[in-house]
Short mmCIF file of C-alpha atoms and ligand atoms in Angstrom, two decimals:
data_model
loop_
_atom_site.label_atom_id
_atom_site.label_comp_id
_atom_site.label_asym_id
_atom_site.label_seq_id
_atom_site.Cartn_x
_atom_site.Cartn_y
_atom_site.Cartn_z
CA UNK A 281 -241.94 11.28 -64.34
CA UNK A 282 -242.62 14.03 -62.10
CA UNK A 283 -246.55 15.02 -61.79
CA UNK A 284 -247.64 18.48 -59.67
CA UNK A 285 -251.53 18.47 -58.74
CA UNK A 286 -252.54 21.80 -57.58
CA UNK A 287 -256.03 22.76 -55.93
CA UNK A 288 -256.48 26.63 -56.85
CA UNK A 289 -258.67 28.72 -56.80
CA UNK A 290 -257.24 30.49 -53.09
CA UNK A 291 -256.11 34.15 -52.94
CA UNK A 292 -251.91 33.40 -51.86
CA UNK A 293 -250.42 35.20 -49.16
CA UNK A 294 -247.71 35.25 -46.71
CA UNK A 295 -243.63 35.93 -47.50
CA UNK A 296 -241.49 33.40 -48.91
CA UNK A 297 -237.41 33.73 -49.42
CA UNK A 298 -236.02 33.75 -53.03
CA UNK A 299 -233.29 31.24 -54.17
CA UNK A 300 -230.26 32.36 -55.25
CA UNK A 301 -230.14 32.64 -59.41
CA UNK A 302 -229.19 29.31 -61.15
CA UNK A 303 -228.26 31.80 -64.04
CA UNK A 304 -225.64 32.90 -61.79
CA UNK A 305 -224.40 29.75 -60.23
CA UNK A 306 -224.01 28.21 -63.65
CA UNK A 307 -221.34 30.57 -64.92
CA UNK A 308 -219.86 31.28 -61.09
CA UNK A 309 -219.49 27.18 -60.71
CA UNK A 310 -217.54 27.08 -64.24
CA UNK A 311 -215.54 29.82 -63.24
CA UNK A 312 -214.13 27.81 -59.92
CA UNK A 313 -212.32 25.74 -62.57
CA UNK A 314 -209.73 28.73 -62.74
CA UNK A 315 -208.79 28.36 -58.97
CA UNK A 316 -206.55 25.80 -58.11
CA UNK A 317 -207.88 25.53 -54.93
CA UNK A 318 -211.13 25.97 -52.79
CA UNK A 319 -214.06 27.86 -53.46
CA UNK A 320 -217.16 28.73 -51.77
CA UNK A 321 -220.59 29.43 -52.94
CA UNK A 322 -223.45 30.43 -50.23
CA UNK A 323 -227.01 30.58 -51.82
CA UNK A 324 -226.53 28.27 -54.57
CA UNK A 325 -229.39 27.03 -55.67
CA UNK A 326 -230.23 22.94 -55.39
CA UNK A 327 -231.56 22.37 -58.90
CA UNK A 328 -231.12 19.89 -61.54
CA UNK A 329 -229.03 22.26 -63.52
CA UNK A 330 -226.54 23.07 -60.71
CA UNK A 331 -226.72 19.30 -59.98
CA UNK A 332 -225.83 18.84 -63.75
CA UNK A 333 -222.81 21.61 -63.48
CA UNK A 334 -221.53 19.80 -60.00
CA UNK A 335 -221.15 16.58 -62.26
CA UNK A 336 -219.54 17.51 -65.29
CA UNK A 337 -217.05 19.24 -62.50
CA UNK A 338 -216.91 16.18 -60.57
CA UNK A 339 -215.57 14.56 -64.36
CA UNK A 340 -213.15 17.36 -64.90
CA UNK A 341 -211.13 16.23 -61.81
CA UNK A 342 -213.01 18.23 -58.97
CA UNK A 343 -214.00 17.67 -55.31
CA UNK A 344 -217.58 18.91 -54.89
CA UNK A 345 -219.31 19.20 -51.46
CA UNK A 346 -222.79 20.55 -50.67
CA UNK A 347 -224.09 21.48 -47.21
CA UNK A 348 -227.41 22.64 -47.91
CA UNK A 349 -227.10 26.31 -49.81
CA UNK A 350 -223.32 26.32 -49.79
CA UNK A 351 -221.53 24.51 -52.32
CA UNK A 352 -217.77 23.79 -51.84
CA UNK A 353 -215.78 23.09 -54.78
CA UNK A 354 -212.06 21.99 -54.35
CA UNK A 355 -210.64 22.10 -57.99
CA UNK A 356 -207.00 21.32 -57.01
CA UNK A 357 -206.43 18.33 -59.02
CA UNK A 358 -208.54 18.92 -62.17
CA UNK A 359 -206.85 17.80 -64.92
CA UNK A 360 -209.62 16.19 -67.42
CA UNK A 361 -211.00 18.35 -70.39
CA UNK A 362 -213.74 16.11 -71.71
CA UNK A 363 -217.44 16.27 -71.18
CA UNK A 364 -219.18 13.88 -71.96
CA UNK A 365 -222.17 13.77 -74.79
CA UNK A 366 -224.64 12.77 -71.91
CA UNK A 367 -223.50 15.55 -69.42
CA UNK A 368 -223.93 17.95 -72.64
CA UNK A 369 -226.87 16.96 -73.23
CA UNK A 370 -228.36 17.08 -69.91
CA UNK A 371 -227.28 20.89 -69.87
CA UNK A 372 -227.86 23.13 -73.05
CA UNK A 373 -225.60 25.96 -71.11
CA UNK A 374 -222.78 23.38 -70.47
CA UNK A 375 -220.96 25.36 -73.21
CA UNK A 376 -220.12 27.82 -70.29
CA UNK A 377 -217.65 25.59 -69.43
CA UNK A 378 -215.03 25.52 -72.31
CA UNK A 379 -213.75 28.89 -71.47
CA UNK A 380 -212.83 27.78 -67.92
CA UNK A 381 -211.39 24.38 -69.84
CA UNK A 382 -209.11 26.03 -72.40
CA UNK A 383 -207.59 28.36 -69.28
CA UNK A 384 -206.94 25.88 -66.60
CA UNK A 385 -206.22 22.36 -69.21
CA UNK A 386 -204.73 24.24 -72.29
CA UNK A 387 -207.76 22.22 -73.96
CA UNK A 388 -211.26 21.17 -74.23
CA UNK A 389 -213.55 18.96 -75.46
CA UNK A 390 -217.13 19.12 -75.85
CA UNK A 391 -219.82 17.82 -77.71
CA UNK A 392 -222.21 20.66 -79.54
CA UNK A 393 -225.15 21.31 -77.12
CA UNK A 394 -227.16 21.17 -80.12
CA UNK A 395 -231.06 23.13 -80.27
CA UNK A 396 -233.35 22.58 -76.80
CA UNK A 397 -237.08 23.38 -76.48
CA UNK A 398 -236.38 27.24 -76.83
CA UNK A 399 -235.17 26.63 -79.99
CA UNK A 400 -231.62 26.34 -81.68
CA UNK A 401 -229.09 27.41 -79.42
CA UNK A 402 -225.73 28.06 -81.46
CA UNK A 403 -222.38 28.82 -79.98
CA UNK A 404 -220.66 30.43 -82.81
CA UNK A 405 -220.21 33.72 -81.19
CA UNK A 406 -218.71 31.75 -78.29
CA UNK A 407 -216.01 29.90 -81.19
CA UNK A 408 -215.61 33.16 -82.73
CA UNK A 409 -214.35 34.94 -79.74
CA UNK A 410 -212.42 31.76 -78.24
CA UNK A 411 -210.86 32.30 -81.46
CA UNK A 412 -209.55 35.72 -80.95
CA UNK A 413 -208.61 34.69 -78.17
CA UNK A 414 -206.13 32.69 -79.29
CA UNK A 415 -207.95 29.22 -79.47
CA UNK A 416 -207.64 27.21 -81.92
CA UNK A 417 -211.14 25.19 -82.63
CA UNK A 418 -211.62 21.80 -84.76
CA UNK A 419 -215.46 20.38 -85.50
CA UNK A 420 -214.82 16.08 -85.93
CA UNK A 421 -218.18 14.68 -86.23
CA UNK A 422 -220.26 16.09 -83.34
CA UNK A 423 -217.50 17.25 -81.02
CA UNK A 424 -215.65 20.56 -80.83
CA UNK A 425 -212.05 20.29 -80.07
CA UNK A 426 -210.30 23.56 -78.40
CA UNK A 427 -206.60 24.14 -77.72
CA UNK A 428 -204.85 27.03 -77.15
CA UNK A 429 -200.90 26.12 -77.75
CA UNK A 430 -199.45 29.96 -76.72
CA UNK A 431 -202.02 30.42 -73.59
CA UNK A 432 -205.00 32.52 -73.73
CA UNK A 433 -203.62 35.96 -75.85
CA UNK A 434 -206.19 39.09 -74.68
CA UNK A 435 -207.64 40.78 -77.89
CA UNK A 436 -210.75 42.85 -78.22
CA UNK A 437 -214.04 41.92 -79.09
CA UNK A 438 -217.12 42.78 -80.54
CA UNK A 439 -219.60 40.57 -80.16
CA UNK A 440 -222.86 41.04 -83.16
CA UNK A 441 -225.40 40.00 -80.22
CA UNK A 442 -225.23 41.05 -76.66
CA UNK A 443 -225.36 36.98 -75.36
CA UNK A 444 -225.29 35.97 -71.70
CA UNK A 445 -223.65 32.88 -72.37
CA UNK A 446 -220.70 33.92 -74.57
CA UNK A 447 -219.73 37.39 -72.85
CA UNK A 448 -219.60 34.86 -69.54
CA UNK A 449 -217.33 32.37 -71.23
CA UNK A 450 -214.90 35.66 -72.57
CA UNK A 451 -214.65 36.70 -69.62
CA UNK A 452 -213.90 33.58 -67.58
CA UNK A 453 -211.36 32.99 -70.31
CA UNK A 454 -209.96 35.83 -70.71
CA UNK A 455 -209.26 36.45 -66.35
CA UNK A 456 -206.18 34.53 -66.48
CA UNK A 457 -204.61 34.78 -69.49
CA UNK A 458 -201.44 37.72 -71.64
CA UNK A 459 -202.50 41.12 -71.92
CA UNK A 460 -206.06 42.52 -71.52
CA UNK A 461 -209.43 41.51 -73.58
CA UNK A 462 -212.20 44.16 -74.27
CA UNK A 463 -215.61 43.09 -74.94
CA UNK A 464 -217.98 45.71 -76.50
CA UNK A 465 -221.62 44.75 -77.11
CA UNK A 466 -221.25 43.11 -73.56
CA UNK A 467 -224.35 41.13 -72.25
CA UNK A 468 -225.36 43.58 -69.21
CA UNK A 469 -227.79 41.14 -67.12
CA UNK A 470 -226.81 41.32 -63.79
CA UNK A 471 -225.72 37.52 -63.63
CA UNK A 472 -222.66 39.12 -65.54
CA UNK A 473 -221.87 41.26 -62.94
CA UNK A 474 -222.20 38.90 -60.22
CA UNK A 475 -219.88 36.60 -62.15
CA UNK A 476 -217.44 39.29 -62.73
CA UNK A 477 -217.81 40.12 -58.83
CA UNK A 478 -216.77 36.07 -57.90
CA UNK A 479 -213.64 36.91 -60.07
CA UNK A 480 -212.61 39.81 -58.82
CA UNK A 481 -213.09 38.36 -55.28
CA UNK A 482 -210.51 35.61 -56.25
CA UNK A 483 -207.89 38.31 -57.59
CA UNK A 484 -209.33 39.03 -60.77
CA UNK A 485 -209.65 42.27 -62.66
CA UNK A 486 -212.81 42.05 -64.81
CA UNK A 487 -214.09 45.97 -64.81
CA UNK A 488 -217.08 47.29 -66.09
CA UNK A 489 -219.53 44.11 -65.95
CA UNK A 490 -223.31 45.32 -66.02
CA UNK A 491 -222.41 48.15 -69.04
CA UNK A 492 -222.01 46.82 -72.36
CA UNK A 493 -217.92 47.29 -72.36
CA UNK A 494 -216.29 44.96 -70.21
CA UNK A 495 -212.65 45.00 -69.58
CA UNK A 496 -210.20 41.75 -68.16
CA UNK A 497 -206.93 42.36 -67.14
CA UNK A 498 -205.52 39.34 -67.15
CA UNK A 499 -203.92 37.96 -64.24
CA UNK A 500 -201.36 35.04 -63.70
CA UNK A 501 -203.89 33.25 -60.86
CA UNK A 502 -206.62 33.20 -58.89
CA UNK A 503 -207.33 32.35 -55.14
CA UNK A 504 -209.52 30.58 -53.04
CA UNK A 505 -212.54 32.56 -52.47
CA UNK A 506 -216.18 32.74 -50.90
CA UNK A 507 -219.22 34.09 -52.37
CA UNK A 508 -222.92 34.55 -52.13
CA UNK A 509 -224.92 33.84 -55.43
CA UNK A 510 -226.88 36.61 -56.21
CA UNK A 511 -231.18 36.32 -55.51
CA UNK A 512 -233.15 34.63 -58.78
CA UNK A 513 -235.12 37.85 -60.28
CA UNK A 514 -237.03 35.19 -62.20
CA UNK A 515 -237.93 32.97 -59.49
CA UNK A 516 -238.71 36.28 -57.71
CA UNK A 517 -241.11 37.74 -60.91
CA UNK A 518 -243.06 33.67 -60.82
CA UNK A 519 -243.94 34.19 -56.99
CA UNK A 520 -245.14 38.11 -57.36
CA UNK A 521 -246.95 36.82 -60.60
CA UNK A 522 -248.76 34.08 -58.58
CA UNK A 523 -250.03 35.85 -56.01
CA UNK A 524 -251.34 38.80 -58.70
CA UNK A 525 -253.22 36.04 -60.61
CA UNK A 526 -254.97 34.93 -57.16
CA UNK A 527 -255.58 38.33 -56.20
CA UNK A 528 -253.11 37.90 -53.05
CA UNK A 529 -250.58 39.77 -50.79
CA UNK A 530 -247.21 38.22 -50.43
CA UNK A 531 -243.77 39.29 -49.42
CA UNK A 532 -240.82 38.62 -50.55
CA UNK A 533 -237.66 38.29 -49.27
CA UNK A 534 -233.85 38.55 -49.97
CA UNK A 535 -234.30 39.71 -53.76
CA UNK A 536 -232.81 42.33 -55.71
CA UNK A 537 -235.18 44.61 -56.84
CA UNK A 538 -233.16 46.65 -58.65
CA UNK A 539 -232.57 43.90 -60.95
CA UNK A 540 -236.16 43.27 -61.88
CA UNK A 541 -236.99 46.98 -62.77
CA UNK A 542 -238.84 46.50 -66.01
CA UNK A 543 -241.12 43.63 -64.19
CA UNK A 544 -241.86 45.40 -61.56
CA UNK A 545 -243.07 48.12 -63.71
CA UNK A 546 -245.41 45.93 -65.56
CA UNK A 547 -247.28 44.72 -62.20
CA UNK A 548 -247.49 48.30 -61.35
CA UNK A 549 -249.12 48.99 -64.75
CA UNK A 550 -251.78 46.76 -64.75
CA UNK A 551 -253.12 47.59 -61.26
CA UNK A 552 -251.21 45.56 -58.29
CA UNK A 553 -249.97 47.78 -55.61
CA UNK A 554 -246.05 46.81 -55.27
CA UNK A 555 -243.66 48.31 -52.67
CA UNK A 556 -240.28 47.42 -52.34
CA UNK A 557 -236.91 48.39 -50.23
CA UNK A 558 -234.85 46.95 -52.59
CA UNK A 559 -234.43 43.66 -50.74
CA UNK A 560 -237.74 42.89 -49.94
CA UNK A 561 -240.41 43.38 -52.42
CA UNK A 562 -244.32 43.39 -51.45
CA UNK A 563 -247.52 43.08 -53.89
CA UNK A 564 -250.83 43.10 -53.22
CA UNK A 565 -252.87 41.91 -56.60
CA UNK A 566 -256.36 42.49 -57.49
CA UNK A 567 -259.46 40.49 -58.99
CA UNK A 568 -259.07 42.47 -62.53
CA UNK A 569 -256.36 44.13 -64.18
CA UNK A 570 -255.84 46.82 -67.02
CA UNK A 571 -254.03 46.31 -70.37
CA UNK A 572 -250.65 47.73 -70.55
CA UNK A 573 -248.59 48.27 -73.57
CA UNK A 574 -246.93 45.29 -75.44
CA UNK A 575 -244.31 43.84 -73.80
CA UNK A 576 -241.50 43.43 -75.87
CA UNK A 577 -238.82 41.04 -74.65
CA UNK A 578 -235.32 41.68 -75.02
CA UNK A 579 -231.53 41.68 -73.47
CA UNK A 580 -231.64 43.47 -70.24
CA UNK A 581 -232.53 45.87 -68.70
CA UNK A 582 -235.37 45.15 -71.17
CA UNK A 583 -238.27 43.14 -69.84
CA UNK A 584 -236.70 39.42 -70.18
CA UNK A 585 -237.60 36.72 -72.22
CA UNK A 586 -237.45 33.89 -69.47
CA UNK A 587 -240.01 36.30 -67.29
CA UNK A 588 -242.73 36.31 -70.78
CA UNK A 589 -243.97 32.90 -69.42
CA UNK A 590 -244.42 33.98 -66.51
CA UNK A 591 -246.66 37.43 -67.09
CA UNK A 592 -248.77 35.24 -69.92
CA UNK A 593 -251.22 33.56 -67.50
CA UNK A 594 -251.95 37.01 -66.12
CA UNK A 595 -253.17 38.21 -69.56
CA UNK A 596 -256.35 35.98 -68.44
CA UNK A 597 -257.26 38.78 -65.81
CA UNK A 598 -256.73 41.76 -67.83
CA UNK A 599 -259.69 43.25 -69.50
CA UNK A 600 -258.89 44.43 -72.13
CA UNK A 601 -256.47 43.06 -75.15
CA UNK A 602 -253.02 42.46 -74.17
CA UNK A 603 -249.82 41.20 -76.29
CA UNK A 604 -246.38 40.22 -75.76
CA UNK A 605 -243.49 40.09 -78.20
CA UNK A 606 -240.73 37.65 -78.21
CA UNK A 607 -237.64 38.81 -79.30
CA UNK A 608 -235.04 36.41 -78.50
CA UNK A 609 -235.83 32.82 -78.62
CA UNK A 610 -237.58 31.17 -82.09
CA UNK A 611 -239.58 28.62 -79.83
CA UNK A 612 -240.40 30.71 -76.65
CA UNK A 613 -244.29 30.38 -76.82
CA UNK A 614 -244.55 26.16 -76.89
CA UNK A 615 -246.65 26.73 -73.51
CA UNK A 616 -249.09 28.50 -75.43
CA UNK A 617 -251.33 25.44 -76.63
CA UNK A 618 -250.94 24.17 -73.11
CA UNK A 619 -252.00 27.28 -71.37
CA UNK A 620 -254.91 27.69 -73.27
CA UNK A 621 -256.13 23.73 -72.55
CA UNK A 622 -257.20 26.27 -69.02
CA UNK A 623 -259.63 28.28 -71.39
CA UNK A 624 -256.76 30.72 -71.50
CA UNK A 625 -257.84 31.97 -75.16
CA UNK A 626 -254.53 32.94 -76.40
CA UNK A 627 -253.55 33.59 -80.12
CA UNK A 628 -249.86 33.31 -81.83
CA UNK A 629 -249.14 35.64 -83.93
CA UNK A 630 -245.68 34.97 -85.53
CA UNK A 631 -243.47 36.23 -82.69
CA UNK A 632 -246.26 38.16 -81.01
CA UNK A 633 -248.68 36.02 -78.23
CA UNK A 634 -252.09 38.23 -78.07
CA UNK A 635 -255.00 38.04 -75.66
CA UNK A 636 -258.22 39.70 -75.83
CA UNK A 637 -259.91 40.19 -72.42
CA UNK A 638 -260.00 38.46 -68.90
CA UNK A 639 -261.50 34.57 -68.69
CA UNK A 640 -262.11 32.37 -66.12
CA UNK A 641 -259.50 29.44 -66.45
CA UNK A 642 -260.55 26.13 -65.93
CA UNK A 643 -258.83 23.75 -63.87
CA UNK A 644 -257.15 20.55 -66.20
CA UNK A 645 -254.53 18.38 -67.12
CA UNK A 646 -251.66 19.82 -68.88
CA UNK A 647 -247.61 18.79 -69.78
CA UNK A 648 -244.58 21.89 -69.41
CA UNK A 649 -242.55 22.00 -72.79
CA UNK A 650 -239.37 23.99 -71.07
CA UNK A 651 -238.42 25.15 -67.72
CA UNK A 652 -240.42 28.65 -67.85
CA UNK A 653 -243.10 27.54 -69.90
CA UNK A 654 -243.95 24.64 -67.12
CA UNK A 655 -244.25 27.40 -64.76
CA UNK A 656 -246.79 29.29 -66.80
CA UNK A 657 -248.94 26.25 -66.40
CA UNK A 658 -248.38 25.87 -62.51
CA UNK A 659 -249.98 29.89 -62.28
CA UNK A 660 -252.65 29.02 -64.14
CA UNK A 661 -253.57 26.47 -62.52
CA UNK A 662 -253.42 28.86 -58.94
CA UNK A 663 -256.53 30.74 -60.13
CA UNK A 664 -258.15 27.77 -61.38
CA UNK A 665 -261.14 26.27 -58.89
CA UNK A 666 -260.27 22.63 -58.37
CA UNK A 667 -258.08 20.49 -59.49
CA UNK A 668 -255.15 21.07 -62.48
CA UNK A 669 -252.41 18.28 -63.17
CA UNK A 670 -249.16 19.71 -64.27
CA UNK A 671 -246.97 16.60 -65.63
CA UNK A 672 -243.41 16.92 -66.78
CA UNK A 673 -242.46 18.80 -64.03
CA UNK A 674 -238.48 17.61 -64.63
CA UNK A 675 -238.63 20.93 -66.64
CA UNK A 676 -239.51 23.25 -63.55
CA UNK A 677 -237.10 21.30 -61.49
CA UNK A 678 -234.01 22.68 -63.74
CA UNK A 679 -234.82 26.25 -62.34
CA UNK A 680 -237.12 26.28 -59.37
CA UNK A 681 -236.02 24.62 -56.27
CA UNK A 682 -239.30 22.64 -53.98
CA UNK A 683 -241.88 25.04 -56.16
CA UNK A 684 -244.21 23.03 -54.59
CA UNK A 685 -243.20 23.68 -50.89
CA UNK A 686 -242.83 27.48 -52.15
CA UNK A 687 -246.05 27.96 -52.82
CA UNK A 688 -247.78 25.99 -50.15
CA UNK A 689 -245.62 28.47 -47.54
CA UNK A 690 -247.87 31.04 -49.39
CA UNK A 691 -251.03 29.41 -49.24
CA UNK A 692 -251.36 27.68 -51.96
CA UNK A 693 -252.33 23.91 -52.45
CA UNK A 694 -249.72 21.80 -54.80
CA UNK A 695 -248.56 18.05 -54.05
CA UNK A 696 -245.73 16.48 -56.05
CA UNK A 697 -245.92 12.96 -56.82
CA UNK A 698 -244.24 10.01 -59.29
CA UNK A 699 -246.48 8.74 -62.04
C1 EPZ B 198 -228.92 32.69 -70.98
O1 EPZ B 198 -228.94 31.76 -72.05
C2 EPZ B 198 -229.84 32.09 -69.92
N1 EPZ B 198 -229.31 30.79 -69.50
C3 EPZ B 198 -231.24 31.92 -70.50
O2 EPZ B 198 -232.07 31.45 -69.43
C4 EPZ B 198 -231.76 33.28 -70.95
O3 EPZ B 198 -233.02 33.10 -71.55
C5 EPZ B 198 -230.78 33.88 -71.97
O4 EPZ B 198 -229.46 33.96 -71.39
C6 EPZ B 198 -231.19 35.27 -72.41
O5 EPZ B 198 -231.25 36.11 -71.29
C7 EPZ B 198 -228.29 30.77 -68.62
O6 EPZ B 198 -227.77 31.79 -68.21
C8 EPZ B 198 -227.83 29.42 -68.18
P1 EPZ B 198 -227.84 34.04 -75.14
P2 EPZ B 198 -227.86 31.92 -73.25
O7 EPZ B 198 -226.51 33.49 -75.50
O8 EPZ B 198 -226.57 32.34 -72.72
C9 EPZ B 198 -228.49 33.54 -79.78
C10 EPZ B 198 -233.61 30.03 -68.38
O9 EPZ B 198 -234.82 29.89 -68.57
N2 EPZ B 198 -227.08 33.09 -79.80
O10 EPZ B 198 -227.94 35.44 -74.64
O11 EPZ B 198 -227.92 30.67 -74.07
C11 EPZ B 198 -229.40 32.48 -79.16
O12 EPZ B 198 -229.77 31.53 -80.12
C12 EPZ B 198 -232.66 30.15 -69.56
O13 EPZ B 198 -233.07 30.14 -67.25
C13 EPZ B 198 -226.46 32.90 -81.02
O14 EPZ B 198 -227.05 33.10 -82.08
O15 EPZ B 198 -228.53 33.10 -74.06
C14 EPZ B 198 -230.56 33.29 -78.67
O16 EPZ B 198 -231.45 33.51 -79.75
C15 EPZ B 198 -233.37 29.94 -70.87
N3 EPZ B 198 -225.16 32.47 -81.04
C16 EPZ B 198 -229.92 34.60 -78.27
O17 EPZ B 198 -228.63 34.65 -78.91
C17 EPZ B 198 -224.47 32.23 -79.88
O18 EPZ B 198 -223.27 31.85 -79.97
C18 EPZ B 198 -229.75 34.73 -76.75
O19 EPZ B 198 -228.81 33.79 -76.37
C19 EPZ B 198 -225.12 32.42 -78.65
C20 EPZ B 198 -226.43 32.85 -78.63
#
């Protein structure tokens, strides 16, 4: 397993470029099923994840190709509409897929992706609306079996909670399919949008992605296309957060600020100075910061849940108390005990993590629980004098690409090694 030792302690500075999102690539890489023919993604993100995605499209019949940040993916011949119980399992959000399945095969078969460390993640209000879409949906044992025997029929939906995950698969379903499908209680994060904008660049008509009504027109195909994956605003919050916590200047480069409004507000509230030109974002941190009020995740443009990790370990430099709701996941704060083997000092309360005043965190050994939580523990360890061992870094790895290498282009001091 995968170990990171970083030496911290050193304020961070210098500019660094984002990766492209691997919350975007995810859906945007399902979504190439639907083209029987090339497709091109530039900035896609080399991550475990993606790797994960590339395979289970690689099983479904593809041709996948990667030269460095652009992925190629020729899905002429697919023809298979099985994924395996391993490939499930080694990618909770795999369930993106059966939309792009049930269009292109007339079927699908998956296994359920069952709970991960964030907690249980059910897919019933994907089912419900692959069911008014026309899909007909069988449970034997632990499999889900999906056909649709008259095509995908549009239909309008309202979905009880605003997810990511099942407004993406409606709306890959739903671009080629009879008639028109409206979804209202959309998702609105901007991965939507940039999904909806690789459709619509392959002859789709998905309108109104990023507001909370989306509307698909569906189409009788799609054509080979190229697109850029849009930057990672939570790879881009981790890096501004790191060089806060060491009381650094960094710059970053190709992100989207406008996506990352409600974080950039909450740097800006506790004291760091942060500029930005919309592509570029600067911030200059400071030794001490002041409390803000809670942060209460929630479905964007709220402040989101995957960026609460990430904020946490700055708690530990702001005098004063300072709290942060969860509102979406039941298992969010696992990091918590880990964080506060660092001297961190922070209490659970239900769905509410509290802190109550700046402490000096103390460099240790420590294991990541999930992919955002893991990354908590590599901050913390930035301020820390000496010495911290992160282990179970396979969790970063699903979302971060070379964090390592990242942060050492800033200044910092992290080796990788195999234990
Ligand atoms: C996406 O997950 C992201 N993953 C998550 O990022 C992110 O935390 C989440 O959206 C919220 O923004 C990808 O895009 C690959 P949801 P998703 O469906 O689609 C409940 C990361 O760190 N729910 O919006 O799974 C669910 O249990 C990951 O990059 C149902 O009840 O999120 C959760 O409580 C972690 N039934 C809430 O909705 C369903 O059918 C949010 O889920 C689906 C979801």
């Amino acid at each position: 397993m995968g170990v990171f030792k970083v030496k911290g302690g050193k304020k961070l500075s210098g500019s660094l470029t984002i990766q492209g999102a691997k919350n975007s690539a995810l859906p945007i890489l399902a979504a190439t099923l639907l083209i029987k023919d090339k497709s091109v993604l530039h900035n896609c993100p080399d991550l475990t994840d993606v790797s994960a995605a590339l395979k289970i499209l690689v099983m479904l019949g593809c041709v996948c190709v990667r030269d460095d940040n652009t992925v190629i993916v020729d899905a002429r011949d697919a023809a298979n509409f099985e994924i395996s119980k391993e490939l499930m399992r080694e990618m909770r959000s795999s369930v993106v897929f059966l939309g792009a399945m049930i269009s292109r095969m007339g079927r699908a078969v998956i296994t359920n992706p069952g709970g991960c460390e964030l907690g249980p993640r059910p897919i019933d209000l994907h089912i419900s609306s692959l069911k008014q879409l026309g899909v007909l949906v069988e449970e034997a044992d632990d499999k889900i079996i999906c056909t649709a025997p008259k095509g995908i029929i549009g239909s309008e939906i309202r979905l009880d909670f605003p997810s990511v995950g099942a407004t993406e698969n409606i709306i890959i379903a739903a671009c080629i399919s009879k008639g028109t499908t409206v979804i209202k209680n959309a998702a609105k994060e901007p991965e939507i949008s940039d999904l909806a904008d690789f459709l619509n660049r392959a002859g789709g008509k998905v309108k109104g992605a990023g507001s909370s009504v989306v509307t698909i027109e569906g189409v009788n195909r799609l054509y080979s296309t190229e697109h850029r994956v849009l930057p990672d605003r939570i790879v881009a919050a981790t890096y501004l957060c790191a060089a806060a916590l060491t009381g650094g200047e960094i710059r970053l480069k190709d992100c989207n600020a406008v996506n990352m409004m409600s974080l950039l507000d909450f740097f800006t509230q506790i004291g760091c100075m942060v500029k930005s030109n919309g592509k570029e974002i600067c911030i200059r941190g400071k030794e001490i910061y002041r409390p803000t009020k809670q942060i209460i995740t929630d479905v964007y443009p709220a402040f989101p849940t995957d960026a609460g990790p990430i904020v946490v370990p700055l708690f530990s430099k702001i005098g004063g108390v300072q709290s942060i709701k969860e509102t979406i996941f039941q298992n969010r704060f696992r990091y918590i005990s880990e964080l506060n083997k660092f001297g961190a000092n922070m209490r659970l309360e239900g769905d509410t993590a509290v802190s109550f005043g700046a402490v000096k965190l103390k460099a240790t050994e420590v294991k990541c629980t999930d992919l955002r939580g893991g990354a908590a523990l590599v901050l913390a360890a930035l301020c820390c004098e000496g010495e911290s061992i992160i282990n179970d870094i396979h969790h970063i790895e699903r979302g971060y690409c070379n964090m390592h290498k990242c942060l050492n282009a800033i200044g910092g001091n992290a080796t990788i090694s195999e234990v």
